[in-house]
CSV table of C-alpha atoms in Angstrom, one decimal:
chain,number,residue,atom,x,y,z
A,1,ALA,CA,-7.8,-107.7,-22.3
A,2,ASP,CA,-10.8,-105.1,-21.9
A,3,GLY,CA,-12.7,-104.1,-24.6
A,4,LEU,CA,-10.2,-101.1,-24.9
A,5,THR,CA,-7.2,-102.9,-24.9
A,6,VAL,CA,-4.8,-101.8,-27.8
A,7,VAL,CA,-3.3,-105.0,-29.1
A,8,ASN,CA,-1.1,-105.4,-32.2
A,9,CYS,CA,-1.7,-109.3,-33.8
A,10,THR,CA,-0.8,-111.3,-37.5
A,11,GLY,CA,-2.9,-113.8,-38.5
A,12,GLU,CA,-3.3,-116.4,-41.6
A,13,LEU,CA,-6.5,-115.2,-43.5
A,14,ALA,CA,-8.8,-117.9,-43.0
A,15,PHE,CA,-12.1,-116.4,-44.3
A,16,ALA,CA,-13.1,-112.6,-45.7
A,17,SER,CA,-16.7,-110.5,-46.0
A,18,LEU,CA,-18.2,-108.3,-46.2
A,19,LEU,CA,-21.4,-108.5,-45.1
A,20,SER,CA,-23.1,-104.8,-46.6
A,21,LYS,CA,-21.2,-102.4,-47.2
A,22,SER,CA,-20.8,-100.5,-43.7
A,23,PHE,CA,-19.8,-104.2,-42.1
A,24,GLY,CA,-17.7,-106.4,-42.9
A,25,LEU,CA,-15.8,-109.8,-41.0
A,26,ILE,CA,-12.3,-111.5,-40.9
A,27,VAL,CA,-10.9,-114.5,-39.5
A,28,LEU,CA,-7.5,-115.4,-39.7
A,29,ARG,CA,-5.8,-118.4,-38.3
A,30,ASN,CA,-2.6,-118.6,-35.9
A,31,VAL,CA,-3.0,-115.6,-34.4
A,32,SER,CA,0.3,-114.5,-32.8
A,33,PHE,CA,-1.5,-111.9,-30.2
A,34,ASN,CA,0.4,-108.7,-27.6
A,35,CYS,CA,-1.3,-106.7,-25.4
A,36,GLU,CA,0.2,-103.3,-25.8
A,37,SER,CA,-1.1,-101.8,-22.4
A,38,ASP,CA,0.8,-105.3,-20.7
A,39,GLY,CA,3.7,-104.2,-20.6
A,40,SER,CA,5.4,-107.5,-21.6
A,41,ASP,CA,7.0,-108.7,-24.4
A,42,SER,CA,5.4,-112.4,-24.4
A,43,LEU,CA,2.6,-113.1,-27.5
A,44,LYS,CA,-0.3,-115.4,-27.3
A,45,VAL,CA,-1.9,-118.1,-29.6
A,46,PHE,CA,-5.2,-117.7,-30.8
A,47,PRO,CA,-6.5,-120.1,-33.0
A,48,LEU,CA,-8.9,-118.5,-35.1
A,49,LEU,CA,-9.8,-115.0,-34.1
A,50,ASP,CA,-12.6,-112.3,-35.3
A,51,VAL,CA,-11.5,-109.2,-36.9
A,52,ILE,CA,-14.4,-106.6,-37.3
A,53,LEU,CA,-14.4,-103.8,-39.5
A,54,LYS,CA,-17.9,-101.4,-40.1
A,55,THR,CA,-18.1,-98.0,-40.9
A,56,LYS,CA,-19.4,-97.5,-37.2
A,57,ASP,CA,-15.4,-97.7,-36.7
A,58,GLY,CA,-14.6,-94.6,-38.7
A,59,TRP,CA,-14.0,-96.9,-41.5
A,60,SER,CA,-15.2,-95.2,-44.8
A,61,CYS,CA,-17.8,-97.1,-47.6
A,62,LEU,CA,-14.9,-97.5,-50.3
A,63,SER,CA,-12.3,-98.2,-47.6
A,64,LEU,CA,-13.9,-101.5,-47.0
A,65,GLU,CA,-14.3,-101.9,-50.4
A,66,ASN,CA,-10.9,-101.2,-51.0
A,67,ILE,CA,-9.2,-103.7,-48.3
A,68,TYR,CA,-11.9,-106.2,-49.8
A,69,GLU,CA,-10.4,-106.2,-52.8
A,70,SER,CA,-7.2,-106.2,-51.3
A,71,LEU,CA,-7.8,-109.7,-50.2
A,72,SER,CA,-8.3,-111.5,-53.9
A,73,CYS,CA,-11.9,-111.0,-53.8
A,74,ASP,CA,-14.2,-111.0,-56.6
A,75,LYS,CA,-17.5,-109.3,-55.8
A,76,PRO,CA,-17.1,-106.8,-52.3
A,77,VAL,CA,-20.5,-107.5,-51.4
A,78,VAL,CA,-20.8,-111.9,-51.9
A,79,ASN,CA,-18.6,-114.4,-49.9
A,80,LYS,CA,-15.6,-115.1,-51.4
A,81,ALA,CA,-13.3,-118.0,-51.5
A,82,ILE,CA,-9.5,-117.2,-50.6
A,83,ASN,CA,-7.0,-117.7,-53.1
A,84,LYS,CA,-4.6,-120.1,-52.1
A,85,GLU,CA,-1.6,-118.1,-51.6
A,86,ILE,CA,-0.6,-117.2,-48.4
A,87,THR,CA,-2.1,-114.5,-47.3
A,88,THR,CA,-1.0,-112.6,-44.0
A,89,LEU,CA,-2.6,-110.4,-41.6
A,90,GLN,CA,-0.2,-108.6,-39.6
A,91,LEU,CA,-3.3,-104.9,-37.6
A,92,THR,CA,-3.2,-102.5,-34.7
A,93,GLY,CA,-6.1,-102.0,-32.8
A,94,TYR,CA,-8.3,-103.0,-29.7
A,95,THR,CA,-10.5,-105.7,-28.7
A,96,GLU,CA,-14.1,-106.4,-27.6
A,97,VAL,CA,-15.4,-108.8,-25.6
A,98,LEU,CA,-17.6,-111.0,-26.6
A,99,GLN,CA,-21.3,-112.4,-25.6
A,100,ASP,CA,-19.8,-115.2,-23.7
A,101,GLY,CA,-18.0,-113.4,-21.6
A,102,SER,CA,-13.9,-115.3,-22.6
A,103,SER,CA,-13.8,-114.4,-26.2
A,104,LEU,CA,-11.8,-111.9,-28.1
A,105,CYS,CA,-12.4,-109.5,-31.4
A,106,ILE,CA,-10.9,-107.3,-33.1
A,107,HIS,CA,-11.7,-103.5,-34.2
A,108,PRO,CA,-8.2,-102.1,-36.2
A,109,ASN,CA,-7.3,-99.2,-37.1
A,110,GLU,CA,-4.8,-100.5,-39.2
A,111,LEU,CA,-4.4,-103.2,-41.1
A,112,LYS,CA,-1.4,-104.2,-43.4
A,113,ILE,CA,-2.1,-107.0,-45.7
A,114,CYS,CA,0.7,-108.7,-47.2
A,115,THR,CA,0.4,-112.0,-50.0
A,116,LYS,CA,2.9,-114.0,-50.8
A,117,LEU,CA,3.3,-114.1,-54.7
A,118,GLY,CA,5.3,-116.7,-55.1
A,119,THR,CA,7.9,-119.6,-53.8
A,120,ASP,CA,11.2,-118.1,-54.2
A,121,GLY,CA,11.8,-116.5,-51.7
A,122,PRO,CA,10.7,-115.0,-48.6
A,123,GLY,CA,9.6,-111.7,-49.3
A,124,ASP,CA,10.8,-111.0,-52.3
A,125,ASP,CA,7.3,-111.4,-54.1
A,126,THR,CA,5.2,-110.5,-50.9
A,127,ASN,CA,2.6,-108.1,-52.3
A,128,VAL,CA,1.6,-105.5,-49.3
A,129,LYS,CA,-0.6,-103.0,-49.1
A,130,THR,CA,-1.6,-100.7,-45.2
A,131,HIS,CA,-5.2,-99.7,-44.8
A,132,PHE,CA,-5.9,-96.8,-42.5
A,133,MET,CA,-8.9,-95.8,-40.4
A,134,VAL,CA,-9.8,-92.6,-41.5
A,135,GLN,CA,-11.2,-91.6,-38.0
A,136,ARG,CA,-11.2,-93.0,-34.7
A,137,VAL,CA,-14.9,-92.5,-32.9
A,138,SER,CA,-15.3,-93.5,-29.0
A,139,ARG,CA,-16.6,-96.7,-28.0
A,140,GLU,CA,-17.7,-95.6,-24.5
A,141,ASN,CA,-20.7,-97.5,-23.7
A,142,GLU,CA,-20.8,-99.1,-27.0
A,143,HIS,CA,-20.9,-102.8,-28.2
A,144,LEU,CA,-22.0,-105.7,-30.5
A,145,GLY,CA,-25.6,-105.6,-31.0
A,146,ASP,CA,-26.8,-102.5,-29.0
A,147,ASP,CA,-30.0,-100.3,-30.6
A,148,GLY,CA,-30.4,-102.9,-33.2
A,149,GLY,CA,-26.9,-104.5,-33.4
A,150,ASP,CA,-24.3,-102.7,-35.1
A,151,ILE,CA,-24.4,-105.0,-37.7
A,152,ASP,CA,-27.8,-103.4,-39.1
A,153,SER,CA,-27.3,-100.7,-41.1
A,154,ILE,CA,-30.8,-100.5,-41.6
A,155,ASN,CA,-31.6,-99.5,-37.9
A,156,THR,CA,-28.5,-97.1,-38.5
A,157,LYS,CA,-29.7,-95.4,-41.2
A,158,GLU,CA,-33.7,-94.7,-39.4
A,159,THR,CA,-31.7,-93.2,-36.9
A,160,LYS,CA,-29.6,-90.7,-37.8
A,161,THR,CA,-32.6,-90.2,-40.1
A,162,GLN,CA,-34.7,-89.8,-37.3
A,163,ASP,CA,-32.3,-87.8,-35.3
A,164,SER,CA,-31.6,-84.9,-38.3
A,165,ASP,CA,-35.4,-84.7,-38.9
A,166,THR,CA,-35.7,-84.2,-34.8
A,167,THR,CA,-33.0,-81.0,-35.1
A,168,LYS,CA,-34.4,-79.5,-38.0
A,169,LYS,CA,-38.1,-79.8,-36.4
A,170,LYS,CA,-36.8,-78.3,-33.2
A,171,SER,CA,-34.5,-75.7,-34.7
A,172,THR,CA,-37.3,-74.0,-36.7
A,173,ASP,CA,-40.0,-74.9,-35.0
A,174,LYS,CA,-38.5,-73.8,-30.9
A,175,SER,CA,-41.8,-71.8,-30.3
A,176,SER,CA,-44.1,-74.4,-31.0
A,177,SER,CA,-45.3,-76.8,-28.1
A,178,THR,CA,-45.9,-79.6,-30.4
A,179,ARG,CA,-44.0,-82.0,-28.7
A,180,VAL,CA,-41.5,-84.0,-31.7
A,181,LYS,CA,-43.2,-87.6,-32.2
A,182,VAL,CA,-40.6,-90.2,-32.0
A,183,ARG,CA,-40.6,-93.7,-33.9
A,184,LYS,CA,-41.9,-96.4,-31.9
A,185,GLY,CA,-39.5,-98.1,-33.7
A,186,ASP,CA,-36.5,-96.5,-31.3
A,187,ARG,CA,-38.6,-97.0,-27.9
A,188,SER,CA,-37.9,-100.9,-29.3
A,189,ASN,CA,-34.7,-100.0,-29.9
A,190,LYS,CA,-33.8,-99.1,-26.0
A,191,PHE,CA,-36.4,-100.5,-24.5
A,192,ALA,CA,-34.8,-104.0,-26.2
A,193,SER,CA,-31.2,-103.2,-25.2
A,194,TRP,CA,-32.3,-101.9,-21.3
A,195,LEU,CA,-33.4,-105.0,-20.7
A,196,VAL,CA,-30.8,-106.8,-22.1
A,197,GLN,CA,-27.9,-104.4,-20.1
A,198,GLU,CA,-30.3,-104.6,-16.7
A,199,TYR,CA,-30.8,-108.5,-17.0
A,200,GLY,CA,-28.3,-110.1,-19.3
A,201,MET,CA,-28.9,-112.2,-23.0
A,202,GLU,CA,-28.6,-115.2,-20.9
A,203,TYR,CA,-31.3,-115.0,-18.0
A,204,LEU,CA,-34.0,-113.5,-20.5
A,205,ARG,CA,-32.7,-116.5,-23.0
A,206,SER,CA,-33.6,-118.7,-20.4
A,207,GLY,CA,-37.3,-120.9,-20.5
A,208,SER,CA,-39.8,-120.2,-22.7
A,209,GLY,CA,-38.0,-116.4,-23.1
A,210,VAL,CA,-39.6,-112.9,-22.6
A,211,VAL,CA,-43.3,-112.7,-22.8
A,212,ASP,CA,-44.3,-109.3,-24.6
A,213,VAL,CA,-47.5,-107.9,-23.3
A,214,ALA,CA,-49.6,-106.5,-25.7
A,215,GLY,CA,-47.2,-106.2,-27.8
A,216,GLY,CA,-49.0,-104.6,-31.3
A,217,SER,CA,-47.0,-104.3,-33.8
A,218,GLY,CA,-43.7,-106.4,-32.5
A,219,SER,CA,-41.0,-103.8,-33.0
A,220,LEU,CA,-39.8,-105.2,-29.5
A,221,SER,CA,-40.2,-108.8,-30.2
A,222,PHE,CA,-38.8,-108.1,-33.3
A,223,GLN,CA,-36.0,-106.5,-31.6
A,224,LEU,CA,-35.3,-109.2,-29.0
A,225,ALA,CA,-35.2,-112.0,-31.5
A,226,TYR,CA,-33.3,-111.0,-34.8
A,227,ALA,CA,-31.2,-108.6,-32.9
A,228,TYR,CA,-30.0,-110.5,-29.6
A,229,GLY,CA,-31.9,-113.8,-30.0
A,230,ILE,CA,-33.5,-114.1,-27.8
A,231,PRO,CA,-36.7,-116.2,-27.4
A,232,CYS,CA,-39.8,-113.7,-27.4
A,233,THR,CA,-43.9,-114.7,-27.2
A,234,VAL,CA,-46.2,-111.4,-27.8
A,235,ILE,CA,-49.6,-111.7,-27.2
A,236,ASP,CA,-52.0,-109.5,-28.4
A,237,PRO,CA,-56.0,-109.9,-30.0
A,238,ARG,CA,-53.8,-108.2,-33.1
A,239,ARG,CA,-50.9,-109.9,-35.3
A,240,PRO,CA,-48.2,-108.1,-35.9
A,241,LYS,CA,-47.6,-106.5,-38.7
A,242,LEU,CA,-43.3,-105.7,-39.1
A,243,SER,CA,-42.8,-103.1,-41.1
A,244,LYS,CA,-40.8,-103.4,-44.8
A,245,LYS,CA,-37.3,-102.1,-43.3
A,246,GLN,CA,-38.2,-104.7,-40.6
A,247,LYS,CA,-39.0,-107.4,-43.5
A,248,THR,CA,-36.3,-106.6,-45.4
A,249,CYS,CA,-33.6,-106.9,-42.6
A,250,ILE,CA,-35.0,-111.2,-41.9
A,251,SER,CA,-34.3,-111.5,-45.4
A,252,GLU,CA,-30.8,-109.8,-45.4
A,253,LYS,CA,-29.7,-111.6,-42.5
A,254,LYS,CA,-30.8,-114.9,-43.8
A,255,ARG,CA,-28.6,-113.8,-47.0
A,256,TRP,CA,-26.1,-112.9,-44.4
A,257,SER,CA,-26.5,-116.5,-42.9
A,258,LYS,CA,-25.6,-117.8,-46.2
A,259,LEU,CA,-22.5,-116.0,-46.7
A,260,LEU,CA,-20.8,-117.1,-43.6
A,261,GLU,CA,-21.5,-121.1,-44.6
A,262,GLY,CA,-18.0,-121.1,-45.9
A,263,ALA,CA,-15.9,-119.7,-43.1
A,264,PRO,CA,-14.6,-121.2,-39.7
A,265,VAL,CA,-16.5,-121.3,-36.8
A,266,SER,CA,-15.2,-118.5,-35.0
A,267,PRO,CA,-16.6,-117.3,-31.6
A,268,LEU,CA,-18.3,-114.7,-33.5
A,269,VAL,CA,-19.0,-116.6,-36.1
A,270,ALA,CA,-20.9,-119.3,-34.1
A,271,GLN,CA,-22.7,-116.0,-31.7
A,272,LEU,CA,-23.9,-114.5,-35.9
A,273,LEU,CA,-25.5,-117.2,-36.3
A,274,LYS,CA,-27.4,-118.4,-33.3
A,275,GLU,CA,-28.8,-115.0,-33.6
A,276,TRP,CA,-29.8,-114.5,-37.0
A,277,LEU,CA,-31.1,-118.7,-37.9
A,278,SER,CA,-31.9,-120.5,-34.3
A,279,VAL,CA,-35.3,-117.9,-33.2
A,280,VAL,CA,-38.3,-117.0,-34.5
A,281,PRO,CA,-40.6,-114.7,-32.8
A,282,ARG,CA,-44.0,-116.0,-31.6
A,283,TYR,CA,-47.7,-115.0,-31.5
A,284,LEU,CA,-50.8,-115.8,-29.3
A,285,LYS,CA,-53.8,-114.5,-29.6
A,286,GLY,CA,-55.8,-113.2,-27.1
A,287,TYR,CA,-56.6,-111.0,-24.8
A,288,PHE,CA,-53.9,-110.4,-21.4
A,289,LEU,CA,-56.7,-110.1,-18.0
A,290,GLY,CA,-55.4,-109.5,-14.7
A,291,VAL,CA,-57.7,-109.5,-11.4
A,292,GLU,CA,-59.1,-105.9,-11.9
A,293,ASP,CA,-60.6,-106.5,-15.7
A,294,LYS,CA,-64.2,-107.4,-15.6
A,295,GLU,CA,-63.1,-110.7,-17.4
A,296,GLY,CA,-60.0,-111.5,-15.2
A,297,PRO,CA,-58.6,-114.5,-13.5
A,298,LYS,CA,-61.3,-113.9,-10.3
A,299,ALA,CA,-60.4,-117.6,-9.2
A,300,LEU,CA,-56.6,-115.7,-8.2
A,301,LEU,CA,-58.2,-114.5,-5.2
A,302,CYS,CA,-58.9,-117.1,-3.6
A,303,GLY,CA,-55.2,-118.6,-4.3
A,304,SER,CA,-56.0,-121.3,-7.2
A,305,THR,CA,-53.7,-120.3,-9.9
A,306,ASP,CA,-55.5,-122.7,-12.7
A,307,GLU,CA,-57.6,-120.0,-14.3
A,308,SER,CA,-55.3,-117.8,-17.0
A,309,PHE,CA,-54.7,-115.1,-17.3
A,310,ILE,CA,-55.3,-115.1,-21.2
A,311,LYS,CA,-58.6,-114.7,-23.1
A,312,PHE,CA,-58.0,-117.0,-26.4
A,313,ILE,CA,-58.8,-115.6,-29.4
A,314,ASP,CA,-59.1,-118.1,-32.4
A,315,ASP,CA,-56.6,-118.6,-34.6
A,316,THR,CA,-56.3,-121.0,-37.4
A,317,ASP,CA,-53.0,-119.6,-38.9
A,318,THR,CA,-50.4,-121.4,-37.2
A,319,ASP,CA,-47.4,-121.6,-39.7
A,320,ASP,CA,-44.7,-118.6,-40.6
A,321,ASP,CA,-46.7,-116.3,-43.6
A,322,GLY,CA,-43.8,-114.8,-44.4
A,323,ASP,CA,-44.3,-111.7,-41.2
A,324,GLY,CA,-41.2,-113.3,-39.4
A,325,PHE,CA,-43.5,-114.3,-36.5
A,326,ILE,CA,-44.9,-117.6,-35.6
A,327,SER,CA,-48.6,-118.5,-34.2
A,328,LEU,CA,-49.0,-120.5,-31.0
A,329,GLN,CA,-52.0,-122.4,-30.3
A,330,SER,CA,-54.6,-121.7,-28.0
A,331,ARG,CA,-54.8,-123.6,-25.5
A,332,ALA,CA,-54.8,-123.2,-21.5
A,333,ALA,CA,-51.9,-125.9,-20.3
A,334,ASP,CA,-50.0,-124.5,-23.0
A,335,CYS,CA,-50.0,-121.0,-22.4
A,336,LYS,CA,-50.0,-121.5,-18.3
A,337,GLN,CA,-46.6,-123.5,-19.2
A,338,LEU,CA,-44.9,-121.1,-21.2
A,339,LEU,CA,-46.1,-118.2,-18.1
A,340,LEU,CA,-44.7,-120.0,-16.0
A,341,ASN,CA,-41.2,-120.7,-17.8
A,342,CYS,CA,-40.9,-117.7,-19.0
A,343,SER,CA,-37.8,-115.9,-18.2
A,344,ILE,CA,-39.5,-111.8,-17.8
A,345,LEU,CA,-42.8,-110.1,-18.8
A,346,VAL,CA,-42.4,-107.5,-20.1
A,347,GLY,CA,-44.8,-104.3,-21.7
A,348,LEU,CA,-43.7,-101.4,-23.6
A,349,HIS,CA,-47.3,-99.8,-23.1
A,350,PRO,CA,-49.5,-102.0,-22.9
A,351,ASP,CA,-52.4,-99.6,-21.4
A,352,GLY,CA,-54.9,-101.9,-20.1
A,353,PRO,CA,-53.4,-104.6,-19.6
A,354,THR,CA,-49.8,-102.7,-17.4
A,355,GLY,CA,-51.7,-104.2,-14.1
A,356,ALA,CA,-52.2,-107.6,-15.6
A,357,ILE,CA,-49.0,-108.1,-16.0
A,358,LEU,CA,-48.0,-107.0,-12.2
A,359,ASP,CA,-50.7,-109.4,-11.3
A,360,CYS,CA,-48.9,-112.5,-13.3
A,361,ALA,CA,-45.7,-111.3,-12.0
A,362,ILE,CA,-46.7,-111.6,-8.3
A,363,VAL,CA,-48.3,-115.2,-9.1
A,364,TYR,CA,-45.6,-116.3,-11.1
A,365,GLY,CA,-43.0,-114.9,-9.1
A,366,LYS,CA,-41.4,-113.6,-12.2
A,367,PRO,CA,-39.8,-110.3,-12.6
A,368,PHE,CA,-41.6,-107.9,-15.1
A,369,ALA,CA,-40.7,-104.8,-16.6
A,370,VAL,CA,-43.1,-102.5,-17.9
A,371,LEU,CA,-43.9,-98.9,-19.4
A,372,PRO,CA,-47.0,-97.8,-18.2
A,373,CYS,CA,-48.9,-95.1,-20.6
A,374,CYS,CA,-52.9,-94.6,-20.4
A,375,VAL,CA,-53.5,-94.0,-16.7
A,376,PHE,CA,-57.7,-95.2,-17.8
A,377,PRO,CA,-59.1,-93.4,-14.4
A,378,HIS,CA,-62.1,-94.7,-15.5
A,379,ASN,CA,-62.2,-98.0,-16.1
A,380,TYR,CA,-59.5,-98.5,-13.0
A,381,ASN,CA,-61.4,-96.8,-10.4
A,382,THR,CA,-60.4,-98.3,-7.4
A,383,ARG,CA,-56.8,-98.1,-7.8
A,384,ARG,CA,-54.7,-96.4,-5.1
A,385,THR,CA,-51.2,-94.4,-4.8
A,386,CYS,CA,-50.9,-96.7,-2.1
A,387,GLY,CA,-50.9,-99.5,-4.1
A,388,TYR,CA,-53.9,-101.1,-3.0
A,389,HIS,CA,-56.6,-102.4,-6.2
A,390,LYS,CA,-59.9,-104.3,-6.1
A,391,GLY,CA,-58.3,-107.3,-6.7
A,392,ARG,CA,-56.4,-107.7,-3.1
A,393,LEU,CA,-57.3,-109.7,-0.6
A,394,THR,CA,-57.1,-107.2,2.0
A,395,PRO,CA,-58.9,-104.3,1.7
A,396,CYS,CA,-56.4,-100.5,1.5
A,397,SER,CA,-55.2,-99.8,5.5
A,398,CYS,CA,-54.4,-96.3,5.0
A,399,ILE,CA,-55.5,-93.8,7.5
A,400,GLN,CA,-58.6,-91.8,5.7
A,401,GLY,CA,-57.1,-88.9,3.0
A,402,SER,CA,-53.1,-90.1,3.2
A,403,CYS,CA,-53.5,-92.0,-0.3
A,404,ALA,CA,-55.4,-90.8,-3.4
A,405,SER,CA,-57.3,-92.3,-6.4
A,406,VAL,CA,-55.0,-92.8,-9.1
A,407,ARG,CA,-55.7,-89.9,-12.4
A,408,SER,CA,-52.2,-88.9,-12.9
A,409,TYR,CA,-49.4,-90.9,-14.9
A,410,ASP,CA,-47.3,-89.9,-11.4
A,411,GLU,CA,-49.6,-91.4,-9.6
A,412,PHE,CA,-49.9,-94.3,-11.9
A,413,CYS,CA,-46.3,-95.0,-11.7
A,414,LYS,CA,-46.9,-94.7,-7.4
A,415,HIS,CA,-49.4,-97.0,-7.6
A,416,LEU,CA,-47.3,-99.5,-9.5
A,417,GLU,CA,-44.6,-99.5,-7.5
A,418,ALA,CA,-46.3,-99.8,-4.4
A,419,ARG,CA,-48.5,-102.4,-6.1
A,420,SER,CA,-45.5,-104.5,-6.2
A,421,GLU,CA,-45.1,-104.8,-3.0
A,422,HIS,CA,-43.0,-108.7,-2.1
A,423,HIS,CA,-40.9,-107.8,-5.7
A,424,SER,CA,-38.0,-105.0,-5.0
A,425,VAL,CA,-38.8,-102.3,-7.7
A,426,SER,CA,-37.0,-99.4,-9.1
A,427,ARG,CA,-37.5,-96.9,-11.4
A,428,TYR,CA,-35.5,-96.2,-15.0
A,429,CYS,CA,-35.4,-93.9,-17.6
A,430,LEU,CA,-34.2,-94.2,-21.3
A,431,SER,CA,-34.0,-91.3,-23.0
A,432,PHE,CA,-36.2,-91.6,-25.2
A,433,GLU,CA,-39.3,-88.1,-25.5
A,434,GLY,CA,-42.3,-89.0,-24.0
A,435,ARG,CA,-43.4,-91.5,-21.5
A,436,ASN,CA,-40.1,-93.0,-21.0
A,437,THR,CA,-40.6,-94.7,-17.5
A,438,VAL,CA,-39.6,-98.1,-16.8
A,439,ILE,CA,-40.8,-99.6,-13.6
A,440,HIS,CA,-39.1,-103.2,-13.2
A,441,SER,CA,-38.5,-105.8,-10.9
A,442,ARG,CA,-34.8,-107.3,-10.1
A,443,LYS,CA,-34.7,-110.9,-11.7
A,444,ILE,CA,-35.3,-113.6,-10.3
A,445,SER,CA,-32.3,-116.4,-9.5
A,446,THR,CA,-33.8,-120.2,-10.3
């Protein structure tokens, strides 16, 4: 069954929880499963099957509350113990393939709840309630976790607010030449979603995970860690500071994980608990320097890989102080292993360390993905559009006048592409305004 297969299924209620006003989870057991698109009458049986109810599919918040009240739940936002009566659900909906690639969950558009109230005969004392979805929305290119996760109602509200604000500004000030500023959180969401789509979660989770160079506030690592369960390490001279909404999201997911404590270990429950609890992003205080930088690792020019790309800054705080990140000790050997074992080096508008990310990726044979921003032509005046820079072992071999100094953003992108001559480098434009070009290499087989 693919992601849009229409199915009919029937199963006994094993667990139900409305995690937020916009997202609910139901786990069925002993499920009889029939695909309408197969054209066959054969039934498949699943011991456990996950059912997802969410407002993005078209269910209203009121409908979700009514459904969970029909399931004999005391409160719609608190974990519920299923009553002793036998409750059977019959539903029609479409399937979605989970992250493991083999398990399915169901998004219903019609739900029939049958509760057997007595034992004096089948069907005589059965209460039946039917619920229909208000509207049906297209699910093309939509998956669990896109743009920060469908479960995260906070990010959904933030995105809707930003879209409405942008539309309002464009309609009221069409003559203005000032570009509407895009929220940094939206950039992080889109970049994180693209990384997962391009490289895959299993690849990004391999080794020590993603190294986020010059991660600043930590928005990208927050998104990768808490929405996708991908280990991340931010390298930046400043400690990451999450917004109030992001901190609220962390506390909410901790609360949601407690709501799932009594749930059967279905594929989706296992996936959500892994994403919510097992991964906390890390932070390393220091500067990330390349061979172009004044204090960079010059020994790399002689073929040595002993010198570190990271200039450490003493940081005595090594605990999670409640901001969602854990500080690492600044030890050269550990940091080298971090870079050697990472899955990819990324940078979202890293400014100065952009070239250093490519240097590190080339030296250690790692893939990279950067969104270049500031060019700094005076600080890095030896860069050429042909890819030459003063850190290369060989001088520029171009005929005089065939290459130019890097001074503009487009020239900077060309320089980065040519600089990574031993990698297969591509460009991709993300869907937000401003400097949205990703320069990235393909993932490397281990």
